[in-house]
Short mmCIF file of C-alpha atoms in Angstrom, two decimals:
data_model
loop_
_atom_site.label_atom_id
_atom_site.label_comp_id
_atom_site.label_asym_id
_atom_site.label_seq_id
_atom_site.Cartn_x
_atom_site.Cartn_y
_atom_site.Cartn_z
CA MET A 1 214.72 15.91 -172.22
CA ALA A 2 214.90 15.57 -176.02
CA ASP A 3 216.90 12.35 -175.68
CA THR A 4 214.27 10.86 -173.40
CA VAL A 5 211.47 11.80 -175.77
CA GLN A 6 213.38 10.39 -178.75
CA TYR A 7 214.02 7.14 -176.87
CA ARG A 8 210.31 6.75 -176.07
CA LEU A 9 209.36 7.43 -179.69
CA GLU A 10 211.85 4.87 -181.00
CA ARG A 11 210.22 2.25 -178.79
CA MET A 12 207.05 2.71 -180.83
CA SER A 13 208.64 1.56 -184.10
CA ASP A 14 207.48 -2.06 -183.88
CA GLU A 15 203.93 -0.98 -183.15
CA LEU A 16 203.89 1.49 -186.06
CA ASP A 17 205.30 -1.09 -188.47
CA ASP A 18 202.61 -3.57 -187.43
CA LEU A 19 199.86 -0.99 -187.96
CA GLU A 20 201.12 -0.22 -191.46
CA ARG A 21 201.65 -3.87 -192.35
CA ARG A 22 198.08 -4.71 -191.35
CA GLY A 23 196.69 -1.84 -193.38
CA LEU A 24 195.11 -0.15 -190.39
CA PHE A 25 196.93 3.18 -190.85
CA THR A 26 198.67 4.78 -193.80
CA ARG A 27 202.21 6.12 -193.62
CA ALA A 28 200.93 9.71 -193.58
CA GLU A 29 198.56 8.96 -190.72
CA LEU A 30 201.34 7.29 -188.76
CA ALA A 31 203.53 10.35 -189.29
CA GLU A 32 200.77 12.50 -187.82
CA VAL A 33 200.43 10.09 -184.88
CA VAL A 34 204.17 10.30 -184.21
CA ARG A 35 204.06 14.12 -184.38
CA ARG A 36 201.17 14.32 -181.89
CA ARG A 37 202.82 11.87 -179.53
CA ARG A 38 206.05 13.83 -179.67
CA ASP A 39 204.18 16.99 -178.67
CA PHE A 40 202.52 15.24 -175.75
CA GLU A 41 205.79 13.67 -174.61
CA PHE A 42 207.46 17.09 -174.54
CA ARG A 43 204.53 18.47 -172.53
CA LEU A 44 205.01 15.72 -169.95
CA ARG A 45 208.77 16.38 -169.73
CA ARG A 46 208.58 20.09 -169.06
CA HIS A 47 209.52 21.55 -165.69
CA SER A 48 205.98 21.58 -164.18
CA PRO A 49 203.61 19.37 -166.13
CA ARG A 50 199.94 19.75 -165.32
CA LYS A 51 197.40 17.06 -164.62
CA ALA A 52 195.52 18.11 -167.76
CA ASP A 53 198.61 17.27 -169.87
CA PHE A 54 198.50 13.66 -168.72
CA LEU A 55 194.74 13.36 -169.15
CA ASP A 56 194.87 14.90 -172.64
CA TYR A 57 197.58 12.46 -173.66
CA ILE A 58 195.55 9.53 -172.31
CA ALA A 59 192.43 10.72 -174.12
CA TYR A 60 194.37 10.96 -177.40
CA LEU A 61 195.86 7.49 -177.00
CA LEU A 62 192.42 6.03 -176.31
CA ARG A 63 190.97 7.70 -179.40
CA VAL A 64 193.76 6.31 -181.58
CA ASP A 65 193.31 2.83 -180.13
CA ALA A 66 189.54 3.03 -180.63
CA LEU A 67 190.09 4.01 -184.27
CA ARG A 68 192.50 1.10 -184.71
CA ASP A 69 189.96 -1.33 -183.29
CA LEU A 70 187.18 0.12 -185.45
CA ARG A 71 189.20 -0.23 -188.64
CA LYS A 72 190.26 -3.73 -187.71
CA ARG A 73 186.63 -4.79 -187.27
CA ALA A 74 185.68 -3.16 -190.57
CA ILE A 75 188.41 -5.01 -192.47
CA ILE A 76 187.41 -8.32 -190.86
CA ARG A 77 183.78 -7.79 -191.87
CA ALA A 78 184.82 -6.85 -195.42
CA THR A 79 186.95 -9.97 -195.80
CA PRO A 80 184.85 -12.58 -197.70
CA ASN A 81 184.11 -15.81 -195.86
CA PRO A 82 185.32 -19.08 -197.41
CA THR A 83 182.71 -20.50 -199.80
CA HIS A 84 180.76 -23.51 -198.65
CA SER A 85 179.27 -24.65 -202.00
CA ASP A 86 182.15 -26.99 -202.79
CA GLU A 87 182.75 -28.00 -199.21
CA ASP A 88 183.06 -31.68 -199.98
CA ASN A 89 185.58 -31.17 -202.81
CA ASP A 90 187.59 -28.27 -201.47
CA THR A 91 187.78 -29.09 -197.78
CA ASN A 92 191.56 -28.85 -197.63
CA GLU A 93 191.60 -25.58 -199.60
CA ASP A 94 188.94 -23.97 -197.36
CA GLY A 95 190.84 -25.13 -194.29
CA LYS A 96 193.99 -23.42 -195.58
CA LYS A 97 192.02 -20.19 -196.20
CA ARG A 98 190.59 -20.21 -192.68
CA LYS A 99 194.02 -20.82 -191.18
CA LYS A 100 195.50 -18.04 -193.30
CA ARG A 101 192.76 -15.61 -192.27
CA LYS A 102 193.11 -16.56 -188.61
CA LYS A 103 196.84 -16.11 -188.83
CA LYS A 104 196.46 -12.73 -190.51
CA TRP A 105 194.30 -11.34 -187.68
CA ALA A 106 195.98 -13.04 -184.79
CA LYS A 107 196.90 -10.87 -181.82
CA SER A 108 200.02 -8.82 -182.41
CA ILE A 109 201.93 -6.00 -180.77
CA SER A 110 199.60 -3.27 -182.01
CA ASP A 111 196.68 -4.86 -180.16
CA PHE A 112 198.41 -4.45 -176.79
CA ALA A 113 200.63 -1.41 -177.27
CA GLY A 114 197.83 1.14 -176.86
CA VAL A 115 196.71 -0.20 -173.49
CA LEU A 116 200.28 -0.53 -172.23
CA ARG A 117 201.07 3.04 -173.25
CA VAL A 118 197.98 4.38 -171.45
CA LEU A 119 198.99 2.44 -168.34
CA ASP A 120 202.47 3.94 -168.56
CA VAL A 121 201.07 7.47 -168.75
CA TYR A 122 198.81 6.78 -165.79
CA ARG A 123 201.82 5.50 -163.87
CA MET A 124 203.77 8.68 -164.57
CA ALA A 125 200.74 10.81 -163.63
CA THR A 126 200.26 9.11 -160.27
CA VAL A 127 203.97 9.42 -159.52
CA ARG A 128 203.71 13.14 -160.22
CA PHE A 129 200.36 13.67 -158.43
CA LYS A 130 200.37 11.12 -155.62
CA GLY A 131 197.72 12.94 -153.62
CA ASP A 132 195.13 13.15 -156.40
CA LEU A 133 192.47 10.59 -155.53
CA ASP A 134 190.51 11.22 -158.72
CA LEU A 135 193.58 10.27 -160.76
CA TRP A 136 194.07 7.09 -158.76
CA PHE A 137 190.46 6.05 -159.27
CA ARG A 138 190.74 6.74 -163.01
CA TYR A 139 193.83 4.53 -163.07
CA LEU A 140 192.09 1.74 -161.16
CA GLU A 141 188.95 1.92 -163.26
CA PHE A 142 190.97 1.68 -166.48
CA CYS A 143 192.77 -1.40 -165.18
CA ARG A 144 189.46 -2.96 -164.16
CA GLN A 145 187.81 -2.29 -167.53
CA LYS A 146 190.73 -3.71 -169.49
CA GLY A 147 191.13 -6.67 -167.14
CA HIS A 148 194.83 -5.99 -166.89
CA GLY A 149 197.04 -7.88 -164.46
CA ARG A 150 198.41 -4.64 -163.04
CA MET A 151 195.22 -4.10 -161.02
CA LYS A 152 196.53 -5.54 -157.76
CA GLN A 153 199.78 -3.62 -158.01
CA VAL A 154 197.97 -0.33 -158.60
CA MET A 155 195.56 -0.98 -155.73
CA ALA A 156 198.45 -1.66 -153.39
CA GLN A 157 200.18 1.56 -154.43
CA ALA A 158 197.01 3.63 -154.03
CA ILE A 159 196.31 2.21 -150.57
CA ARG A 160 199.92 2.73 -149.53
CA TYR A 161 199.70 6.44 -150.38
CA HIS A 162 196.14 6.89 -149.02
CA PRO A 163 195.56 4.43 -146.17
CA LYS A 164 192.99 6.71 -144.51
CA VAL A 165 190.62 6.86 -147.49
CA PRO A 166 187.77 4.35 -146.95
CA GLY A 167 186.71 4.49 -150.59
CA LEU A 168 189.95 2.88 -151.76
CA TRP A 169 189.63 -0.02 -149.33
CA MET A 170 186.00 -0.60 -150.36
CA TYR A 171 186.88 -0.39 -154.06
CA ALA A 172 189.68 -2.91 -153.65
CA ALA A 173 187.53 -5.30 -151.60
CA ALA A 174 184.67 -5.03 -154.10
CA TRP A 175 187.01 -5.89 -156.96
CA GLU A 176 188.38 -8.92 -155.12
CA PHE A 177 184.87 -10.07 -154.20
CA ASP A 178 183.05 -9.45 -157.51
CA GLN A 179 185.74 -9.59 -160.19
CA ASN A 180 188.54 -11.72 -158.80
CA LEU A 181 186.13 -13.98 -156.84
CA ASN A 182 188.50 -14.10 -153.89
CA VAL A 183 186.40 -13.82 -150.74
CA ALA A 184 189.33 -14.31 -148.38
CA ALA A 185 191.26 -11.44 -149.97
CA ALA A 186 188.18 -9.19 -149.91
CA ARG A 187 187.61 -9.94 -146.23
CA ALA A 188 191.27 -9.27 -145.43
CA LEU A 189 191.13 -5.94 -147.25
CA MET A 190 187.99 -4.85 -145.41
CA GLN A 191 189.45 -5.82 -142.05
CA SER A 192 192.69 -3.96 -142.80
CA GLY A 193 190.65 -0.97 -143.93
CA LEU A 194 188.64 -1.01 -140.71
CA ARG A 195 191.84 -1.02 -138.69
CA SER A 196 193.04 2.02 -140.65
CA CYS A 197 189.63 3.78 -140.78
CA PRO A 198 187.69 2.53 -137.73
CA GLU A 199 185.42 5.60 -137.69
CA SER A 200 184.08 5.12 -141.20
CA GLU A 201 180.40 4.21 -141.07
CA ASP A 202 180.35 3.31 -144.76
CA MET A 203 183.09 0.73 -144.30
CA TRP A 204 181.25 -1.04 -141.48
CA ILE A 205 178.04 -1.11 -143.50
CA GLU A 206 179.77 -2.38 -146.65
CA TYR A 207 181.61 -5.05 -144.65
CA LEU A 208 178.28 -6.27 -143.24
CA ARG A 209 176.71 -6.25 -146.71
CA MET A 210 179.63 -8.21 -148.11
CA GLU A 211 179.38 -10.92 -145.47
CA LEU A 212 175.61 -11.20 -145.95
CA THR A 213 176.09 -11.45 -149.70
CA TYR A 214 178.62 -14.22 -149.19
CA LEU A 215 176.21 -16.09 -146.92
CA ASN A 216 173.51 -15.77 -149.57
CA LYS A 217 175.87 -17.22 -152.17
CA LEU A 218 176.69 -20.14 -149.88
CA LYS A 219 173.00 -20.74 -149.31
CA ALA A 220 172.29 -20.68 -153.04
CA ARG A 221 175.11 -23.15 -153.64
CA LYS A 222 173.85 -25.55 -150.97
CA VAL A 223 170.28 -25.32 -152.25
CA ALA A 224 171.53 -26.09 -155.77
CA LEU A 225 173.27 -29.16 -154.36
CA GLY A 226 170.00 -30.34 -152.79
CA GLU A 227 170.82 -29.54 -149.17
CA ASP A 228 168.02 -28.24 -146.96
CA VAL A 229 169.76 -25.20 -145.51
CA LYS A 230 167.67 -23.00 -143.22
CA THR A 231 170.27 -20.37 -142.53
CA LEU A 232 169.10 -17.49 -144.70
CA GLN A 233 165.36 -18.01 -144.71
CA LYS A 234 162.86 -17.18 -142.01
CA SER A 235 160.92 -20.42 -142.34
CA SER A 236 161.88 -23.75 -143.83
CA ASP A 237 158.36 -25.19 -144.00
CA ASP A 238 157.94 -24.38 -147.70
CA SER A 239 161.27 -25.86 -148.73
CA GLY A 240 160.70 -29.01 -146.67
CA GLN A 241 157.20 -29.43 -148.09
CA TRP A 242 158.53 -29.01 -151.63
CA LYS A 243 161.22 -31.64 -151.01
CA GLU A 244 158.66 -34.04 -149.58
CA GLU A 245 156.36 -33.57 -152.59
CA ASN A 246 159.23 -34.08 -155.02
CA LYS A 247 161.16 -36.75 -153.16
CA GLY A 248 161.29 -38.79 -156.36
CA LEU A 249 163.82 -36.31 -157.73
CA PHE A 250 166.30 -37.22 -154.99
CA MET A 251 168.06 -40.60 -155.34
CA SER A 252 170.40 -42.33 -152.99
CA LEU A 253 173.91 -42.82 -154.30
CA ASP A 254 173.82 -46.57 -153.57
CA GLU A 255 170.29 -46.86 -155.07
CA GLN A 256 169.10 -48.75 -152.00
CA GLY A 257 166.47 -47.87 -149.48
CA ASP A 258 167.83 -46.53 -146.23
CA SER A 259 166.72 -48.07 -143.01
CA PRO A 260 164.89 -45.83 -140.52
CA LYS A 261 167.90 -45.86 -138.23
CA GLU A 262 170.30 -44.80 -140.97
CA SER A 263 167.86 -42.14 -142.14
CA GLY A 264 167.59 -40.76 -138.63
CA LEU A 265 171.37 -40.57 -138.31
CA GLU A 266 171.61 -38.71 -141.60
CA ASP A 267 168.93 -36.24 -140.48
CA VAL A 268 170.82 -35.59 -137.25
CA ALA A 269 174.06 -35.09 -139.15
CA LEU A 270 172.38 -32.69 -141.57
CA GLU A 271 170.79 -30.78 -138.71
CA ASP A 272 174.18 -30.49 -136.98
CA LYS A 273 175.67 -29.23 -140.24
CA GLU A 274 172.93 -26.63 -140.61
CA ASP A 275 173.35 -25.51 -136.99
CA LEU A 276 177.09 -25.12 -137.50
CA PHE A 277 176.52 -23.10 -140.65
CA TRP A 278 173.96 -20.92 -138.87
CA GLN A 279 176.26 -20.35 -135.90
CA GLN A 280 179.12 -19.27 -138.15
CA GLY A 281 176.91 -16.85 -140.09
CA VAL A 282 175.33 -15.22 -137.05
CA LEU A 283 178.71 -15.12 -135.29
CA ILE A 284 180.21 -13.14 -138.17
CA ILE A 285 177.34 -10.65 -138.18
CA ARG A 286 177.39 -10.30 -134.40
CA THR A 287 181.15 -9.75 -134.44
CA ILE A 288 180.80 -6.99 -137.06
CA TYR A 289 178.03 -5.34 -135.03
CA HIS A 290 180.01 -5.31 -131.78
CA GLY A 291 183.14 -4.09 -133.57
CA ALA A 292 181.16 -1.23 -135.09
CA MET A 293 179.70 -0.31 -131.69
CA GLU A 294 183.14 -0.22 -130.10
CA ALA A 295 184.54 1.95 -132.89
CA LEU A 296 181.53 4.32 -133.12
CA PRO A 297 179.60 4.14 -129.84
CA SER A 298 177.83 7.49 -130.38
CA SER A 299 176.69 6.95 -133.97
CA LEU A 300 172.92 6.60 -134.19
CA THR A 301 172.85 6.47 -137.98
CA LEU A 302 175.20 3.47 -138.06
CA ARG A 303 172.98 1.41 -135.79
CA LYS A 304 169.88 2.36 -137.74
CA LYS A 305 171.55 1.26 -140.98
CA ILE A 306 172.59 -2.05 -139.42
CA LEU A 307 169.04 -2.64 -138.22
CA GLU A 308 167.66 -1.82 -141.67
CA ILE A 309 170.00 -4.38 -143.21
CA LEU A 310 168.99 -7.04 -140.71
CA ASN A 311 165.31 -6.35 -141.39
CA SER A 312 165.79 -6.53 -145.16
CA VAL A 313 167.48 -9.95 -145.29
CA GLU A 314 165.88 -13.30 -144.63
CA LEU A 315 168.29 -14.53 -142.00
CA ALA A 316 166.95 -17.32 -139.84
CA HIS A 317 167.20 -16.90 -136.05
CA SER A 318 168.20 -13.25 -136.40
CA GLU A 319 165.37 -11.99 -134.19
CA GLU A 320 167.62 -12.20 -131.14
CA LEU A 321 170.20 -9.99 -132.82
CA ARG A 322 167.51 -7.49 -133.84
CA LEU A 323 166.23 -7.33 -130.27
CA GLU A 324 169.79 -6.84 -129.04
CA VAL A 325 170.27 -3.92 -131.43
CA MET A 326 166.99 -2.35 -130.32
CA ASP A 327 167.87 -2.75 -126.64
CA ASP A 328 171.28 -1.21 -127.18
CA LEU A 329 169.69 1.70 -129.04
CA LYS A 330 167.31 2.42 -126.19
CA LYS A 331 170.04 2.07 -123.57
CA ASP A 332 172.54 4.32 -125.33
CA PHE A 333 170.28 6.88 -127.02
CA SER A 334 167.29 7.33 -124.74
CA HIS A 335 168.59 10.88 -124.14
CA ASN A 336 168.59 11.65 -127.87
CA GLU A 337 165.48 13.24 -129.42
CA ASP A 338 166.30 11.90 -132.87
CA TYR A 339 166.19 8.34 -131.52
CA TRP A 340 162.64 8.76 -130.21
CA ASP A 341 161.52 10.37 -133.47
CA TRP A 342 163.01 7.48 -135.46
CA LEU A 343 161.48 4.89 -133.12
CA ALA A 344 158.04 6.46 -133.39
CA ARG A 345 158.15 6.62 -137.17
CA LEU A 346 159.42 3.03 -137.22
CA GLN A 347 156.07 1.92 -135.81
CA LEU A 348 154.42 2.98 -139.07
CA SER A 349 156.29 0.24 -140.94
CA ASP A 350 155.19 -2.58 -138.63
CA SER A 351 153.17 -5.25 -140.36
CA ILE A 352 149.57 -5.69 -139.24
CA ASN A 353 147.31 -8.62 -140.04
CA SER A 354 145.10 -7.19 -142.78
CA SER A 355 142.75 -10.17 -142.70
CA THR A 356 141.09 -9.01 -139.48
CA LEU A 357 141.43 -5.23 -139.92
CA ASN A 358 140.49 -2.96 -142.78
CA LYS A 359 142.95 -0.46 -144.13
CA LYS A 360 141.84 2.49 -141.99
CA GLU A 361 141.84 0.47 -138.76
CA ALA A 362 145.30 -0.90 -139.53
CA VAL A 363 146.67 2.59 -140.14
CA LEU A 364 145.02 3.87 -136.95
CA ASN A 365 146.71 1.11 -134.96
CA LYS A 366 150.07 2.16 -136.36
CA LEU A 367 149.32 5.79 -135.55
CA ASN A 368 148.42 4.92 -131.97
CA LYS A 369 151.71 3.07 -131.54
CA SER A 370 153.64 6.08 -132.81
CA ILE A 371 151.73 8.40 -130.50
CA GLN A 372 152.53 6.17 -127.52
CA VAL A 373 156.23 6.40 -128.34
CA TYR A 374 156.07 10.19 -128.67
CA ASP A 375 154.15 10.52 -125.39
CA GLU A 376 156.79 8.45 -123.62
CA ALA A 377 159.49 10.56 -125.23
CA VAL A 378 158.11 13.92 -124.06
CA ARG A 379 157.70 12.50 -120.55
CA LYS A 380 161.30 11.34 -120.37
CA LEU A 381 162.79 14.11 -122.49
CA PRO A 382 160.68 17.29 -122.27
CA THR A 383 162.73 19.55 -124.54
CA SER A 384 161.90 22.03 -127.28
CA LYS A 385 163.42 19.77 -129.93
CA MET A 386 161.37 16.77 -128.79
CA TYR A 387 158.14 18.74 -128.91
CA SER A 388 159.13 20.14 -132.30
CA LEU A 389 159.68 16.63 -133.68
CA TYR A 390 156.35 15.54 -132.22
CA ALA A 391 154.60 18.50 -133.81
CA ASN A 392 156.25 17.93 -137.17
CA PHE A 393 155.03 14.34 -137.09
CA TRP A 394 151.46 15.49 -136.54
CA LEU A 395 151.73 18.13 -139.24
CA GLY A 396 152.94 15.46 -141.66
CA VAL A 397 149.92 13.35 -140.74
CA VAL A 398 147.36 16.13 -141.10
CA PHE A 399 148.59 18.13 -144.10
CA SER A 400 149.46 16.52 -147.41
CA ASP A 401 151.03 19.65 -148.94
CA ARG A 402 154.11 19.50 -146.71
CA GLU A 403 157.44 18.11 -147.89
CA ASP A 404 157.59 15.73 -144.92
CA SER A 405 153.97 14.61 -145.22
CA ILE A 406 153.26 10.95 -144.49
CA SER A 407 151.46 9.49 -147.48
CA LEU A 408 150.28 6.49 -145.48
CA PHE A 409 147.54 8.58 -143.85
CA HIS A 410 146.53 10.54 -146.91
CA ASP A 411 145.94 7.33 -148.86
CA ALA A 412 143.54 6.08 -146.18
CA ASP A 413 141.09 9.00 -146.66
CA PHE A 414 141.52 10.50 -143.23
CA ASP A 415 139.79 13.72 -142.27
CA ALA A 416 142.26 16.30 -140.95
CA SER A 417 139.69 17.60 -138.48
CA GLU A 418 139.87 14.28 -136.63
CA PHE A 419 143.38 15.11 -135.38
CA THR A 420 142.98 18.88 -134.77
CA SER A 421 142.58 18.57 -131.03
CA ALA A 422 145.49 16.13 -130.73
CA ILE A 423 147.98 18.34 -132.56
CA LEU A 424 146.87 21.46 -130.67
CA LYS A 425 147.34 19.56 -127.42
CA VAL A 426 151.01 18.97 -128.32
CA PHE A 427 151.58 22.70 -128.65
CA GLU A 428 149.67 23.41 -125.45
CA ASN A 429 151.76 20.91 -123.52
CA ALA A 430 154.94 22.43 -124.92
CA GLU A 431 153.76 25.87 -123.79
CA SER A 432 152.83 24.66 -120.30
CA CYS A 433 156.24 22.94 -119.92
CA GLY A 434 158.11 26.04 -121.02
CA CYS A 435 159.48 24.24 -124.10
CA LEU A 436 157.87 26.52 -126.68
CA SER A 437 160.75 27.83 -128.80
CA GLU A 438 160.44 30.62 -131.36
CA ASP A 439 160.09 28.24 -134.30
CA LEU A 440 157.62 26.06 -132.44
CA ALA A 441 155.57 29.12 -131.47
CA CYS A 442 155.45 30.24 -135.10
CA GLN A 443 154.24 26.78 -136.08
CA TYR A 444 151.61 26.98 -133.35
CA VAL A 445 150.23 30.31 -134.55
CA SER A 446 150.48 29.31 -138.22
CA LEU A 447 148.51 26.14 -137.50
CA CYS A 448 145.71 28.10 -135.84
CA LEU A 449 145.75 30.50 -138.76
CA LYS A 450 145.59 27.67 -141.28
CA LEU A 451 142.75 25.97 -139.44
CA GLY A 452 140.90 29.30 -139.33
CA ARG A 453 140.76 29.46 -143.12
CA SER A 454 138.21 26.65 -143.24
CA GLU A 455 134.55 27.59 -143.34
CA GLU A 456 133.77 25.23 -140.49
CA ALA A 457 136.05 27.04 -138.02
CA PRO A 458 136.20 30.78 -138.86
CA GLU A 459 136.75 31.58 -135.20
CA ARG A 460 140.26 30.12 -135.49
CA LEU A 461 141.47 33.38 -137.05
CA GLU A 462 140.59 35.30 -133.90
CA GLU A 463 142.18 32.54 -131.81
CA ALA A 464 145.39 32.83 -133.83
CA LYS A 465 145.40 36.58 -133.27
CA ASN A 466 144.89 36.24 -129.52
CA LEU A 467 147.48 33.46 -129.31
CA ALA A 468 150.11 35.53 -131.12
CA GLU A 469 149.39 38.47 -128.80
CA LYS A 470 149.74 36.25 -125.72
CA LEU A 471 153.01 34.66 -126.87
CA CYS A 472 154.55 38.00 -127.83
CA SER A 473 153.73 39.35 -124.38
CA GLY A 474 155.35 36.40 -122.61
CA PRO A 475 158.83 34.84 -122.68
CA LEU A 476 159.03 35.21 -126.48
CA SER A 477 158.86 38.98 -126.48
CA GLN A 478 162.20 39.14 -128.30
CA ALA A 479 161.22 36.69 -131.06
CA ALA A 480 161.38 38.70 -134.29
CA ASN A 481 159.75 36.05 -136.46
CA LEU A 482 156.83 35.76 -134.08
CA TRP A 483 156.32 39.55 -134.14
CA ASN A 484 156.39 39.49 -137.93
CA LEU A 485 153.72 36.80 -137.90
CA ARG A 486 151.63 38.76 -135.42
CA ALA A 487 151.85 41.91 -137.54
CA SER A 488 150.72 40.04 -140.66
CA ILE A 489 147.79 38.53 -138.72
CA GLU A 490 146.77 41.99 -137.45
CA ILE A 491 146.78 43.37 -140.99
CA LYS A 492 144.74 40.42 -142.30
CA SER A 493 142.31 40.74 -139.42
CA LEU A 494 141.71 44.41 -140.12
CA ALA A 495 141.34 43.76 -143.84
CA THR A 496 138.80 41.00 -143.13
CA ALA A 497 136.84 43.19 -140.72
CA THR A 498 136.66 46.23 -143.03
CA GLY A 499 136.31 44.23 -146.24
CA SER A 500 138.67 46.60 -148.01
CA ALA A 501 142.41 47.01 -148.55
CA SER A 502 142.27 50.65 -147.30
CA PHE A 503 142.28 51.21 -143.52
CA SER A 504 140.76 53.98 -141.47
CA GLU A 505 142.84 56.31 -139.30
CA GLU A 506 141.80 54.37 -136.23
CA ASN A 507 143.01 51.08 -137.70
CA LEU A 508 146.27 52.59 -138.85
CA SER A 509 146.77 54.10 -135.40
CA SER A 510 146.38 50.68 -133.78
CA LEU A 511 148.94 49.22 -136.18
CA PHE A 512 151.45 52.00 -135.50
CA ASP A 513 150.95 51.52 -131.76
CA LEU A 514 151.87 47.87 -132.25
CA PHE A 515 155.03 48.79 -134.17
CA ASN A 516 155.96 51.37 -131.54
CA ILE A 517 155.86 48.61 -128.94
CA VAL A 518 157.96 46.06 -130.76
CA LEU A 519 160.53 48.11 -132.70
CA PRO A 520 162.35 49.50 -129.62
CA LYS A 521 162.69 45.95 -128.27
CA LEU A 522 164.47 44.48 -131.27
CA SER A 523 167.71 45.33 -132.99
CA ILE A 524 167.62 46.76 -136.50
CA THR A 525 168.87 43.53 -138.08
CA LYS A 526 166.21 41.40 -136.34
CA ALA A 527 163.43 43.88 -137.02
CA GLU A 528 164.25 44.34 -140.71
CA GLY A 529 161.04 42.59 -141.78
CA LEU A 530 158.95 44.78 -139.52
CA TRP A 531 160.57 47.93 -140.88
CA HIS A 532 159.67 46.85 -144.40
CA THR A 533 156.08 46.24 -143.26
CA VAL A 534 155.91 49.74 -141.83
#
């Protein structure tokens, strides 16, 4: 072990000599650097080195290299520039000074040794801890920041050891696409990653984003070259009008007027070129979509993300693909409550012509569309979850103090009382269909209680009390939370009737009778809240 450490230290001699010769470090400082490096090298050569040993060594090497770079910049700034007062007379002399200064601070071994040593320590660390993904990403990020040529080799090693990690494939493809500007390599990496990780939603989404980004770059390039490409824009009327208004900016290469026949042929050729470009772009996107559906046929979130991407980009002739995605969603997920909830809330984002409708009318139209979707959903899928989602939607519309409140309706100055009957009807329908779960029943009673606090409807408090009594006597007689809510309503009702916090013996007797009814029905763990109330 000592021989190996001594060998590695002796390899640093050229670097240390260069640092001293340049005046960046003194001999005493270099001795301290050698001592610290020797300690770290021995820590790495022990029987079971830790990950922290490698990271500490890397951090120390980076600090030393940062200090070297800082001192180098300070010396360069302190070096006086050649005088320019006698430039005409001393041109040769100033030229010699500039060459001498440039030669003095030319790149040497000490400028590269620090980075190479850090890379070497990272290599040893990844050999020791092959399964540590954090270490691999640190290694890759260091190579990317330094722009070192070892990047591809390190990516290949990381992917070879972790072929089932989607993040590595996406990182490698992003580097090839953004840094190395190699679209073919990035596409090959993403396709290989999808073959290794076909169930990764993130990889499918990133692959689609990458292809759309590439199409946008191609469009920008063609527009810069003066070609009228309609692939990535919804309408080409503006661009064609601009080109017609500024036709003087476009000159024919032969500087001769084209005949109508030749012009028509060129227009046909350009149109064919645009159609081919459009077909290739849409074909790529459609292929990615169908591949994602085959790999993850039961993923609702993946399809929603794909649809969001298609709606966010200006891709000409993509309406057919959007309709295809929507049809597939309805065909495959019409039995899923979350699909209907998403579809109903999607209606709120539909654009409405504001020139003919004021803000409140436009929002009401959106609300009516959402209600129609929910009504269709509860007809086709009458379940407790569906009614709960429907009720939560209404609660978000009516009350602005909820976390899931919909700000669209609160900004339009709606009166909550306008929707009271509609939201109560949802709960009534759920009760009549036998889909009133414990949570939904608690929401039902809490809503009546909340509406009863208003001065305009004080009778709601008595309705909430009667409703809780009716639900507790029915199929939900074992619902502990509902009994807790009923007990709290009874106490509030008595306090409101007496106008005091102290109850009479008759009132206390009625409360104890209520507890005597419910406590034998529930287990001790479920009735813990009621026992505390008693």
